[in-house]
GROMACS .gro file of C-alpha atoms in nm:
model
  493
    1MET     CA    1  14.356  -5.352  20.760
    2ALA     CA    2  14.392  -5.726  20.732
    3ALA     CA    3  14.348  -5.707  20.355
    4GLN     CA    4  14.619  -5.445  20.329
    5LEU     CA    5  14.854  -5.655  20.544
    6LEU     CA    6  14.781  -5.958  20.327
    7GLU     CA    7  14.866  -5.760  20.012
    8GLU     CA    8  15.198  -5.656  20.167
    9LYS     CA    9  15.279  -6.021  20.244
   10LEU     CA   10  15.196  -6.119  19.886
   11THR     CA   11  15.407  -5.843  19.729
   12CYS     CA   12  15.726  -5.923  19.535
   13ALA     CA   13  16.028  -5.739  19.675
   14ILE     CA   14  16.163  -5.681  19.325
   15CYS     CA   15  15.865  -5.544  19.128
   16LEU     CA   16  15.659  -5.432  19.437
   17GLY     CA   17  15.349  -5.594  19.288
   18LEU     CA   18  15.152  -5.905  19.372
   19TYR     CA   19  15.336  -6.224  19.295
   20GLN     CA   20  15.311  -6.348  18.937
   21ASP     CA   21  15.399  -6.718  18.903
   22PRO     CA   22  15.573  -6.718  19.250
   23VAL     CA   23  15.887  -6.929  19.315
   24THR     CA   24  16.069  -7.005  19.645
   25LEU     CA   25  16.448  -6.996  19.690
   26PRO     CA   26  16.634  -7.239  19.924
   27CYS     CA   27  16.662  -6.954  20.177
   28GLY     CA   28  16.281  -6.936  20.198
   29HIS     CA   29  16.224  -6.601  20.027
   30ASN     CA   30  15.962  -6.576  19.749
   31PHE     CA   31  15.973  -6.376  19.424
   32CYS     CA   32  15.797  -6.357  19.090
   33GLY     CA   33  15.951  -6.615  18.856
   34ALA     CA   34  16.025  -6.356  18.586
   35CYS     CA   35  16.158  -6.100  18.839
   36ILE     CA   36  16.415  -6.334  18.996
   37ARG     CA   37  16.540  -6.458  18.662
   38ASP     CA   38  16.584  -6.102  18.540
   39TRP     CA   39  16.761  -6.013  18.867
   40TRP     CA   40  17.004  -6.302  18.830
   41ASP     CA   41  17.082  -6.202  18.472
   42ARG     CA   42  17.186  -5.860  18.597
   43CYS     CA   43  17.328  -5.922  18.947
   44GLY     CA   44  17.427  -6.287  18.973
   45LYS     CA   45  17.260  -6.594  19.128
   46ALA     CA   46  17.191  -6.487  19.488
   47CYS     CA   47  16.884  -6.397  19.693
   48PRO     CA   48  16.809  -6.024  19.657
   49GLU     CA   49  16.709  -6.002  20.026
   50CYS     CA   50  16.957  -6.221  20.221
   51ARG     CA   51  17.231  -6.259  19.952
   52GLU     CA   52  17.246  -6.639  19.996
   53PRO     CA   53  17.388  -6.793  19.678
   54PHE     CA   54  17.166  -7.012  19.469
   55PRO     CA   55  17.318  -7.363  19.426
   56ASP     CA   56  17.459  -7.447  19.084
   57GLY     CA   57  17.250  -7.700  18.898
   58ALA     CA   58  16.939  -7.636  19.110
   59GLU     CA   59  16.613  -7.539  18.939
   60LEU     CA   60  16.351  -7.286  19.041
   61ARG     CA   61  16.026  -7.449  19.141
   62ARG     CA   62  15.681  -7.295  19.151
   63ASN     CA   63  15.536  -7.228  19.499
   64VAL     CA   64  15.205  -7.410  19.464
   65ALA     CA   65  15.060  -7.299  19.799
   66LEU     CA   66  15.142  -6.933  19.742
   67SER     CA   67  14.995  -6.951  19.390
   68GLY     CA   68  14.667  -7.085  19.536
   69VAL     CA   69  14.650  -6.800  19.785
   70LEU     CA   70  14.703  -6.547  19.508
   71GLU     CA   71  14.417  -6.701  19.307
   72VAL     CA   72  14.187  -6.652  19.607
   73VAL     CA   73  14.304  -6.293  19.650
   74HIS     CA   74  14.244  -6.216  19.283
   75ALA     CA   75  13.900  -6.376  19.288
   76GLY     CA   76  13.791  -6.209  19.612
   77PRO     CA   77  13.741  -5.850  19.495
   78ALA     CA   78  13.540  -5.965  19.190
   79GLN     CA   79  13.268  -6.087  19.429
   80ASP     CA   80  13.263  -5.763  19.624
   81PRO     CA   81  12.903  -5.629  19.593
   82ASP     CA   82  13.029  -5.273  19.625
   83PRO     CA   83  13.312  -5.226  19.376
   84GLY     CA   84  13.327  -4.853  19.439
   85PRO     CA   85  13.368  -4.581  19.181
   86GLY     CA   86  13.543  -4.669  18.859
   87PRO     CA   87  13.488  -4.739  18.495
   88GLY     CA   88  13.302  -5.067  18.560
   89PRO     CA   89  13.298  -5.397  18.752
   90ALA     CA   90  13.552  -5.552  18.516
   91ALA     CA   91  13.797  -5.258  18.529
   92ARG     CA   92  14.018  -5.393  18.807
   93CYS     CA   93  14.392  -5.371  18.846
   94PRO     CA   94  14.540  -5.708  18.740
   95ARG     CA   95  14.805  -5.680  19.013
   96HIS     CA   96  14.615  -5.536  19.309
   97GLY     CA   97  14.252  -5.613  19.225
   98ARG     CA   98  14.144  -5.257  19.298
   99PRO     CA   99  13.934  -5.032  19.074
  100MET     CA  100  14.140  -4.846  18.815
  101GLU     CA  101  14.041  -4.486  18.889
  102LEU     CA  102  14.346  -4.304  18.755
  103PHE     CA  103  14.546  -4.283  18.430
  104CYS     CA  104  14.925  -4.279  18.437
  105ARG     CA  105  15.030  -4.046  18.157
  106THR     CA  106  15.396  -4.138  18.195
  107GLU     CA  107  15.336  -4.508  18.123
  108GLY     CA  108  15.016  -4.456  17.921
  109ARG     CA  109  14.794  -4.700  18.117
  110CYS     CA  110  14.509  -4.710  18.369
  111VAL     CA  111  14.619  -4.772  18.730
  112CYS     CA  112  14.466  -4.818  19.075
  113SER     CA  113  14.546  -4.628  19.394
  114VAL     CA  114  14.798  -4.892  19.505
  115CYS     CA  115  14.983  -4.859  19.175
  116THR     CA  116  15.019  -4.486  19.231
  117VAL     CA  117  15.185  -4.552  19.569
  118HIS     CA  118  15.423  -4.831  19.468
  119GLU     CA  119  15.488  -4.786  19.097
  120CYS     CA  120  15.362  -4.450  18.974
  121ARG     CA  121  15.443  -4.232  19.273
  122LEU     CA  122  15.658  -3.991  19.070
  123HIS     CA  123  15.459  -4.021  18.742
  124GLU     CA  124  15.215  -3.772  18.592
  125ARG     CA  125  14.862  -3.892  18.670
  126ALA     CA  126  14.505  -3.778  18.597
  127LEU     CA  127  14.150  -3.887  18.668
  128LEU     CA  128  14.000  -4.114  18.404
  129ASP     CA  129  13.716  -3.871  18.323
  130ALA     CA  130  13.953  -3.579  18.279
  131GLU     CA  131  14.186  -3.784  18.063
  132ARG     CA  132  13.895  -3.904  17.851
  133LEU     CA  133  13.773  -3.548  17.789
  134LYS     CA  134  14.120  -3.446  17.688
  135ARG     CA  135  14.158  -3.744  17.456
  136GLU     CA  136  13.812  -3.687  17.304
  137ALA     CA  137  13.905  -3.329  17.218
  138GLN     CA  138  14.228  -3.452  17.058
  139LEU     CA  139  14.045  -3.719  16.859
  140ARG     CA  140  13.782  -3.471  16.735
  141ALA     CA  141  14.058  -3.236  16.618
  142SER     CA  142  14.234  -3.528  16.451
  143LEU     CA  143  13.907  -3.635  16.286
  144GLU     CA  144  13.860  -3.287  16.142
  145VAL     CA  145  14.214  -3.291  16.007
  146THR     CA  146  14.166  -3.636  15.852
  147GLN     CA  147  13.838  -3.524  15.693
  148GLN     CA  148  14.017  -3.225  15.541
  149GLN     CA  149  14.293  -3.455  15.418
  150ALA     CA  150  14.032  -3.690  15.271
  151THR     CA  151  13.870  -3.400  15.084
  152GLN     CA  152  14.210  -3.288  14.960
  153ALA     CA  153  14.302  -3.643  14.859
  154GLU     CA  154  13.975  -3.684  14.667
  155GLY     CA  155  14.044  -3.360  14.478
  156GLN     CA  156  14.399  -3.473  14.400
  157LEU     CA  157  14.266  -3.812  14.289
  158LEU     CA  158  14.028  -3.645  14.044
  159GLU     CA  159  14.311  -3.426  13.915
  160LEU     CA  160  14.535  -3.732  13.880
  161GLN     CA  161  14.265  -3.919  13.687
  162LYS     CA  162  14.221  -3.618  13.460
  163GLN     CA  163  14.595  -3.596  13.398
  164ARG     CA  164  14.612  -3.971  13.335
  165SER     CA  165  14.333  -3.946  13.079
  166GLN     CA  166  14.509  -3.655  12.910
  167ILE     CA  167  14.836  -3.848  12.903
  168GLN     CA  168  14.661  -4.152  12.753
  169ASN     CA  169  14.505  -3.938  12.481
  170SER     CA  170  14.835  -3.762  12.416
  171ALA     CA  171  15.015  -4.097  12.401
  172CYS     CA  172  14.764  -4.230  12.148
  173ILE     CA  173  14.805  -3.920  11.931
  174LEU     CA  174  15.183  -3.935  11.953
  175ALA     CA  175  15.186  -4.308  11.875
  176SER     CA  176  14.970  -4.249  11.570
  177TRP     CA  177  15.191  -3.960  11.460
  178VAL     CA  178  15.511  -4.160  11.507
  179SER     CA  179  15.363  -4.456  11.318
  180GLY     CA  180  15.269  -4.229  11.030
  181LYS     CA  181  15.611  -4.067  11.039
  182PHE     CA  182  15.794  -4.399  11.019
  183SER     CA  183  15.557  -4.534  10.755
  184SER     CA  184  15.632  -4.239  10.529
  185LEU     CA  185  16.006  -4.281  10.584
  186LEU     CA  186  16.026  -4.659  10.546
  187ARG     CA  187  15.983  -4.655  10.169
  188ALA     CA  188  16.257  -4.394  10.131
  189LEU     CA  189  16.481  -4.592  10.365
  190GLU     CA  190  16.426  -4.912  10.169
  191MET     CA  191  16.514  -4.738   9.843
  192GLN     CA  192  16.823  -4.576   9.989
  193HIS     CA  193  16.919  -4.906  10.150
  194THR     CA  194  16.911  -5.080   9.812
  195ALA     CA  195  17.099  -4.796   9.643
  196ALA     CA  196  17.366  -4.785   9.916
  197LEU     CA  197  17.425  -5.162   9.898
  198ARG     CA  198  17.444  -5.143   9.518
  199SER     CA  199  17.698  -4.859   9.538
  200ILE     CA  200  17.908  -5.052   9.789
  201ASP     CA  201  17.897  -5.363   9.571
  202VAL     CA  202  18.005  -5.169   9.261
  203ALA     CA  203  18.293  -5.005   9.448
  204LYS     CA  204  18.394  -5.341   9.594
  205THR     CA  205  18.396  -5.503   9.248
  206GLN     CA  206  18.619  -5.229   9.110
  207VAL     CA  207  18.863  -5.247   9.401
  208LEU     CA  208  18.880  -5.628   9.394
  209ALA     CA  209  18.951  -5.619   9.019
  210GLN     CA  210  19.239  -5.381   9.092
  211ALA     CA  211  19.358  -5.616   9.367
  212ARG     CA  212  19.353  -5.915   9.128
  213ASP     CA  213  19.564  -5.725   8.872
  214GLU     CA  214  19.811  -5.629   9.141
  215GLU     CA  215  19.822  -5.987   9.271
  216GLN     CA  216  19.897  -6.120   8.920
  217ARG     CA  217  20.179  -5.868   8.884
  218LEU     CA  218  20.333  -5.971   9.218
  219ARG     CA  219  20.300  -6.343   9.147
  220GLY     CA  220  20.463  -6.294   8.803
  221HIS     CA  221  20.752  -6.111   8.965
  222LEU     CA  222  20.790  -6.389   9.225
  223GLU     CA  223  20.807  -6.650   8.949
  224ALA     CA  224  21.071  -6.447   8.758
  225VAL     CA  225  21.280  -6.407   9.076
  226ALA     CA  226  21.251  -6.780   9.147
  227ARG     CA  227  21.367  -6.871   8.793
  228HIS     CA  228  21.660  -6.628   8.817
  229GLY     CA  229  21.767  -6.775   9.150
  230CYS     CA  230  21.747  -7.129   9.017
  231ARG     CA  231  21.962  -7.031   8.715
  232ILE     CA  232  22.224  -6.873   8.941
  233ARG     CA  233  22.247  -7.192   9.150
  234GLU     CA  234  22.294  -7.397   8.832
  235LEU     CA  235  22.580  -7.169   8.715
  236LEU     CA  236  22.746  -7.191   9.053
  237GLU     CA  237  22.756  -7.569   9.016
  238GLN     CA  238  22.906  -7.545   8.661
  239VAL     CA  239  23.259  -7.692   8.657
  240ASP     CA  240  23.349  -7.581   8.308
  241GLU     CA  241  23.494  -7.234   8.340
  242GLN     CA  242  23.436  -7.136   7.979
  243THR     CA  243  23.067  -7.230   7.996
  244PHE     CA  244  23.031  -7.057   8.334
  245LEU     CA  245  23.177  -6.733   8.206
  246GLN     CA  246  22.978  -6.728   7.884
  247GLU     CA  247  22.641  -6.807   8.043
  248SER     CA  248  22.691  -6.583   8.347
  249GLN     CA  249  22.763  -6.299   8.111
  250LEU     CA  250  22.425  -6.353   7.941
  251LEU     CA  251  22.224  -6.387   8.268
  252GLN     CA  252  21.992  -6.088   8.323
  253PRO     CA  253  21.819  -6.025   8.659
  254PRO     CA  254  21.442  -5.952   8.662
  255GLY     CA  255  21.333  -5.588   8.652
  256PRO     CA  256  21.261  -5.389   8.969
  257LEU     CA  257  20.946  -5.477   9.158
  258GLY     CA  258  20.816  -5.122   9.204
  259PRO     CA  259  20.592  -4.995   9.485
  260LEU     CA  260  20.264  -5.163   9.575
  261THR     CA  261  19.973  -4.982   9.414
  262PRO     CA  262  19.731  -4.880   9.694
  263LEU     CA  263  19.375  -5.004   9.654
  264GLN     CA  264  19.120  -4.727   9.601
  265TRP     CA  265  18.885  -4.812   9.887
  266ASP     CA  266  18.759  -4.528  10.109
  267GLU     CA  267  18.491  -4.612  10.369
  268ASP     CA  268  18.430  -4.247  10.444
  269GLN     CA  269  18.365  -4.181  10.078
  270GLN     CA  270  18.126  -4.476  10.062
  271LEU     CA  271  17.938  -4.362  10.373
  272GLY     CA  272  17.955  -3.988  10.316
  273ASP     CA  273  17.633  -3.954  10.119
  274LEU     CA  274  17.461  -4.216  10.333
  275LYS     CA  275  17.548  -4.032  10.656
  276GLN     CA  276  17.412  -3.710  10.510
  277LEU     CA  277  17.092  -3.887  10.406
  278LEU     CA  278  17.043  -4.049  10.748
  279SER     CA  279  17.104  -3.715  10.913
  280ARG     CA  280  16.826  -3.568  10.699
  281LEU     CA  281  16.595  -3.849  10.794
  282CYS     CA  282  16.663  -3.799  11.165
  283GLY     CA  283  16.606  -3.430  11.121
  284LEU     CA  284  16.270  -3.496  10.960
  285LEU     CA  285  16.173  -3.739  11.233
  286LEU     CA  286  16.279  -3.526  11.529
  287GLU     CA  287  16.233  -3.180  11.383
  288GLU     CA  288  16.143  -2.928  11.650
  289GLY     CA  289  15.779  -2.832  11.626
  290GLY     CA  290  15.704  -3.130  11.403
  291HIS     CA  291  15.488  -3.321  11.651
  292PRO     CA  292  15.107  -3.312  11.617
  293GLY     CA  293  15.047  -3.056  11.889
  294ALA     CA  294  15.300  -2.803  11.765
  295PRO     CA  295  15.201  -2.526  11.524
  296ALA     CA  296  15.350  -2.524  11.178
  297LYS     CA  297  15.623  -2.271  11.107
  298PRO     CA  298  15.515  -1.960  10.919
  299VAL     CA  299  15.607  -1.951  10.555
  300ASP     CA  300  15.930  -1.765  10.483
  301LEU     CA  301  15.943  -1.691  10.112
  302GLY     CA  302  16.230  -1.546   9.918
  303PRO     CA  303  16.171  -1.335   9.609
  304MET     CA  304  16.220  -1.637   9.380
  305ASP     CA  305  16.010  -1.892   9.575
  306TYR     CA  306  15.665  -1.795   9.446
  307ARG     CA  307  15.559  -2.005   9.146
  308ASN     CA  308  15.312  -1.910   8.874
  309LEU     CA  309  15.161  -2.243   8.773
  310THR     CA  310  14.933  -2.355   8.489
  311PHE     CA  311  14.695  -2.649   8.453
  312ASP     CA  312  14.789  -2.929   8.215
  313PRO     CA  313  14.507  -2.961   7.954
  314ILE     CA  314  14.614  -3.316   7.864
  315SER     CA  315  14.554  -3.437   8.221
  316ALA     CA  316  14.219  -3.259   8.280
  317ASN     CA  317  13.909  -3.471   8.327
  318ARG     CA  318  13.674  -3.444   8.026
  319HIS     CA  319  13.422  -3.251   8.240
  320PHE     CA  320  13.680  -2.986   8.320
  321TYR     CA  321  13.689  -2.661   8.126
  322LEU     CA  322  14.020  -2.469   8.125
  323SER     CA  323  14.034  -2.095   8.059
  324SER     CA  324  14.249  -1.785   8.119
  325ARG     CA  325  14.554  -1.941   7.957
  326ASP     CA  326  14.515  -2.263   8.156
  327GLN     CA  327  14.514  -2.067   8.480
  328GLN     CA  328  14.152  -2.150   8.576
  329VAL     CA  329  13.955  -2.477   8.574
  330LYS     CA  330  13.581  -2.536   8.617
  331HIS     CA  331  13.393  -2.861   8.669
  332CYS     CA  332  13.096  -2.861   8.429
  333ARG     CA  333  12.812  -3.110   8.392
  334GLN     CA  334  12.859  -3.124   8.014
  335SER     CA  335  13.156  -3.320   7.883
  336GLN     CA  336  13.422  -3.116   7.700
  337GLY     CA  337  13.532  -3.402   7.475
  338PRO     CA  338  13.631  -3.768   7.469
  339GLY     CA  339  13.876  -3.912   7.721
  340GLY     CA  340  14.237  -3.961   7.624
  341PRO     CA  341  14.530  -4.174   7.741
  342GLY     CA  342  14.663  -3.894   7.961
  343ARG     CA  343  14.332  -3.772   8.105
  344PHE     CA  344  14.213  -3.839   8.457
  345GLU     CA  345  13.901  -4.055   8.473
  346LEU     CA  346  13.867  -3.902   8.820
  347TRP     CA  347  13.754  -3.541   8.869
  348GLN     CA  348  14.113  -3.425   8.878
  349VAL     CA  349  14.367  -3.216   8.691
  350GLN     CA  350  14.737  -3.164   8.748
  351CYS     CA  351  14.975  -2.882   8.668
  352THR     CA  352  15.218  -2.870   8.381
  353GLN     CA  353  15.506  -2.798   8.618
  354SER     CA  354  15.676  -3.037   8.863
  355PHE     CA  355  15.950  -3.008   9.127
  356GLN     CA  356  16.227  -3.227   9.260
  357ALA     CA  357  16.453  -2.979   9.437
  358GLY     CA  358  16.436  -2.637   9.599
  359HIS     CA  359  16.171  -2.433   9.778
  360HIS     CA  360  15.839  -2.356   9.602
  361TYR     CA  361  15.519  -2.177   9.697
  362TRP     CA  362  15.191  -2.123   9.510
  363GLU     CA  363  14.837  -2.009   9.585
  364VAL     CA  364  14.494  -2.128   9.474
  365ARG     CA  365  14.155  -1.957   9.498
  366ALA     CA  366  13.848  -2.184   9.522
  367SER     CA  367  13.491  -2.076   9.443
  368ASP     CA  368  13.351  -2.294   9.724
  369HIS     CA  369  13.426  -2.590   9.950
  370SER     CA  370  13.450  -2.956   9.834
  371VAL     CA  371  13.788  -2.923   9.665
  372THR     CA  372  14.118  -3.103   9.723
  373LEU     CA  373  14.467  -2.975   9.652
  374GLY     CA  374  14.792  -3.166   9.683
  375VAL     CA  375  15.102  -3.303   9.516
  376SER     CA  376  15.184  -3.645   9.372
  377TYR     CA  377  15.457  -3.857   9.217
  378PRO     CA  378  15.438  -3.924   8.840
  379GLN     CA  379  15.287  -4.272   8.890
  380LEU     CA  380  14.958  -4.136   9.030
  381SER     CA  381  14.689  -4.343   8.860
  382ARG     CA  382  14.459  -4.177   8.607
  383CYS     CA  383  14.196  -4.450   8.646
  384ARG     CA  384  13.918  -4.471   8.899
  385VAL     CA  385  13.958  -4.750   9.156
  386GLY     CA  386  13.688  -4.810   9.415
  387PRO     CA  387  13.403  -4.579   9.511
  388HIS     CA  388  13.610  -4.262   9.550
  389THR     CA  389  13.601  -3.985   9.293
  390ASP     CA  390  13.958  -3.884   9.376
  391ASN     CA  391  14.285  -4.057   9.467
  392ILE     CA  392  14.484  -3.766   9.612
  393GLY     CA  393  14.634  -3.894   9.937
  394ARG     CA  394  14.466  -4.234   9.901
  395GLY     CA  395  14.800  -4.406   9.841
  396PRO     CA  396  15.169  -4.367   9.930
  397CYS     CA  397  15.257  -4.154   9.625
  398SER     CA  398  15.040  -3.845   9.694
  399TRP     CA  399  14.959  -3.597   9.969
  400GLY     CA  400  14.644  -3.382   9.983
  401LEU     CA  401  14.423  -3.145  10.181
  402CYS     CA  402  14.047  -3.191  10.134
  403VAL     CA  403  13.840  -2.879  10.206
  404GLN     CA  404  13.490  -2.967  10.328
  405GLU     CA  405  13.208  -2.739  10.439
  406ASP     CA  406  13.266  -2.790  10.813
  407SER     CA  407  13.616  -2.938  10.835
  408LEU     CA  408  13.947  -3.014  10.666
  409GLN     CA  409  14.108  -3.354  10.611
  410ALA     CA  410  14.480  -3.412  10.552
  411TRP     CA  411  14.521  -3.731  10.346
  412HIS     CA  412  14.821  -3.956  10.282
  413ASN     CA  413  14.854  -4.329  10.223
  414GLY     CA  414  14.481  -4.382  10.278
  415GLN     CA  415  14.481  -4.224  10.626
  416ALA     CA  416  14.305  -3.896  10.710
  417GLN     CA  417  14.378  -3.643  10.982
  418ARG     CA  418  14.064  -3.443  11.060
  419LEU     CA  419  14.123  -3.070  11.121
  420PRO     CA  420  13.897  -2.782  11.229
  421GLY     CA  421  13.712  -2.604  10.952
  422VAL     CA  422  13.845  -2.267  10.832
  423SER     CA  423  13.795  -2.043  10.534
  424GLY     CA  424  13.909  -2.245  10.234
  425ARG     CA  425  13.864  -1.990   9.956
  426LEU     CA  426  14.225  -1.866   9.930
  427LEU     CA  427  14.483  -2.134  10.008
  428GLY     CA  428  14.863  -2.150   9.988
  429MET     CA  429  15.096  -2.447   9.949
  430ASP     CA  430  15.459  -2.438  10.057
  431LEU     CA  431  15.687  -2.721   9.937
  432ASP     CA  432  16.038  -2.732  10.083
  433LEU     CA  433  16.208  -3.033   9.928
  434ALA     CA  434  16.536  -2.977  10.113
  435SER     CA  435  16.371  -3.021  10.454
  436GLY     CA  436  16.097  -3.258  10.334
  437CYS     CA  437  15.802  -3.036  10.435
  438LEU     CA  438  15.471  -2.975  10.258
  439THR     CA  439  15.260  -2.713  10.438
  440PHE     CA  440  14.908  -2.591  10.361
  441TYR     CA  441  14.793  -2.240  10.458
  442SER     CA  442  14.463  -2.058  10.482
  443LEU     CA  443  14.520  -1.698  10.370
  444GLU     CA  444  14.181  -1.537  10.448
  445PRO     CA  445  14.087  -1.353  10.662
  446GLN     CA  446  14.441  -1.396  10.797
  447THR     CA  447  14.732  -1.625  10.725
  448GLN     CA  448  14.738  -1.939  10.939
  449PRO     CA  449  14.907  -2.278  10.890
  450LEU     CA  450  14.666  -2.569  10.849
  451TYR     CA  451  14.877  -2.885  10.829
  452THR     CA  452  15.234  -2.995  10.752
  453PHE     CA  453  15.345  -3.326  10.603
  454HIS     CA  454  15.701  -3.435  10.687
  455THR     CA  455  15.864  -3.693  10.459
  456LEU     CA  456  16.162  -3.755  10.232
  457PHE     CA  457  16.047  -3.684   9.878
  458ASN     CA  458  16.253  -3.895   9.637
  459GLN     CA  459  16.068  -3.840   9.306
  460PRO     CA  460  15.943  -3.536   9.112
  461LEU     CA  461  15.627  -3.381   9.263
  462THR     CA  462  15.346  -3.235   9.054
  463PRO     CA  463  15.061  -3.020   9.197
  464VAL     CA  464  14.726  -3.197   9.150
  465PHE     CA  465  14.367  -3.091   9.226
  466TRP     CA  466  14.018  -3.240   9.264
  467LEU     CA  467  13.694  -3.038   9.254
  468LEU     CA  468  13.326  -3.117   9.281
  469GLU     CA  469  13.077  -3.034   9.005
  470GLY     CA  470  13.012  -2.661   8.978
  471ARG     CA  471  13.335  -2.566   9.155
  472THR     CA  472  13.607  -2.344   9.008
  473LEU     CA  473  13.978  -2.331   9.092
  474THR     CA  474  14.211  -2.048   8.994
  475LEU     CA  475  14.591  -2.058   9.015
  476CYS     CA  476  14.696  -1.719   9.153
  477HIS     CA  477  14.978  -1.545   8.967
  478GLN     CA  478  15.205  -1.271   9.097
  479PRO     CA  479  15.386  -1.021   8.874
  480GLY     CA  480  15.752  -1.100   8.852
  481ALA     CA  481  15.716  -1.459   8.972
  482VAL     CA  482  15.881  -1.712   8.746
  483PHE     CA  483  15.718  -2.008   8.577
  484PRO     CA  484  15.902  -2.320   8.695
  485PRO     CA  485  16.011  -2.570   8.432
  486GLY     CA  486  15.777  -2.839   8.304
  487PRO     CA  487  15.803  -3.208   8.398
  488GLN     CA  488  16.076  -3.292   8.148
  489GLU     CA  489  16.291  -2.994   8.241
  490GLY     CA  490  16.228  -3.006   8.613
  491VAL     CA  491  16.330  -3.369   8.676
  492LEU     CA  492  16.687  -3.383   8.798
  493SER     CA  493  16.900  -3.679   8.707
   0.00000   0.00000   0.00000
């Protein structure tokens, strides 16, 4: 009873808890230091119990004696040998020193029995054990959810890593494809750049020559007008009437000036062909379906697109034997004759025909694998350079498809694109010079596109072939198909 009375005497009238840092007002009433300052901020400087004003300029001072008593009260319960039920000897209420046996759900903290009377009387409360069981159940449910989320996150992480790897591979392939695309176009751009600048310079020279002629005409007219004006002023100053009349009668004005001849300079005319060319280049670069992962378009042949070709005997390697009216070639061990200035030292032969415009398609039947078919510019070397037995696709002036036993290789400018192996016995080649496409097809057992080169062909193209010893190539002919012109006739000026 005495302890309870002492607690009531040591209770702050504002917060209803034991004094914290107690201060004494001039009227003698005591309060927590923080409580009275907060009260004054809200209600003015007066005692909350007796309403006596607090003097201006005075300072709150700590009640030393009351603070000492509170320290004894706080220390007393800790020495109690029988702390009673509760979570442990140290689990005491910091305000009342009693065991914290309850949990205030409203404020979310552990409280003692005194707290429930003074502070938490209207709050929702529960026993500590009951609240712990409830919280444990909630935490276990939350743990299960987090474990499920962790499993889901790990799966998503694996999927993300897989997608990242796929994107990296795709980016590498696209970068390689774009580099090859630009490399094949740079040479054409450089040539067209030079030609366009030369054309502009020629047109400029012609127009400036016209401008100089017109300038000379205008300056001559200005000089004639100036002389005529000077003569008129001299006659006006003539005092002798007879001389004035005679000479003025003979004075002739200069002829009419005439309109200014417009200079023949048309920017649109100068840029017309260049704009068309650049549009073609952009079309080749960004052509739909032209990226590495897209399938080639199926061949669409008109009745006049199929070409019956023949091998050129002059170009055939001396181990090549031509037959069937130069429609078939075989690589033999025995030499067929001495080499000549036009013969390939390499195991190659080209066709008699060449193309520089239009759409052309032809087919070749091979006896076995280890053959290469392609097209080249006229400057393709006949001599052997390095360890290779062919030069189709090894440089910038030729494009080729090498048929191996287990794979295909598309060659251009010394770079190879490895392709899956297919039947390479009957092959088709589609050359569309208008769109800059060279497509290879496998025709057996079914027609399927193999690879497409995209570039701007700016010189005549001649079909060229390489074959290993013992192999035979046959140029397939179709009834009614026309023989294209030879190299001299097919080159357009």
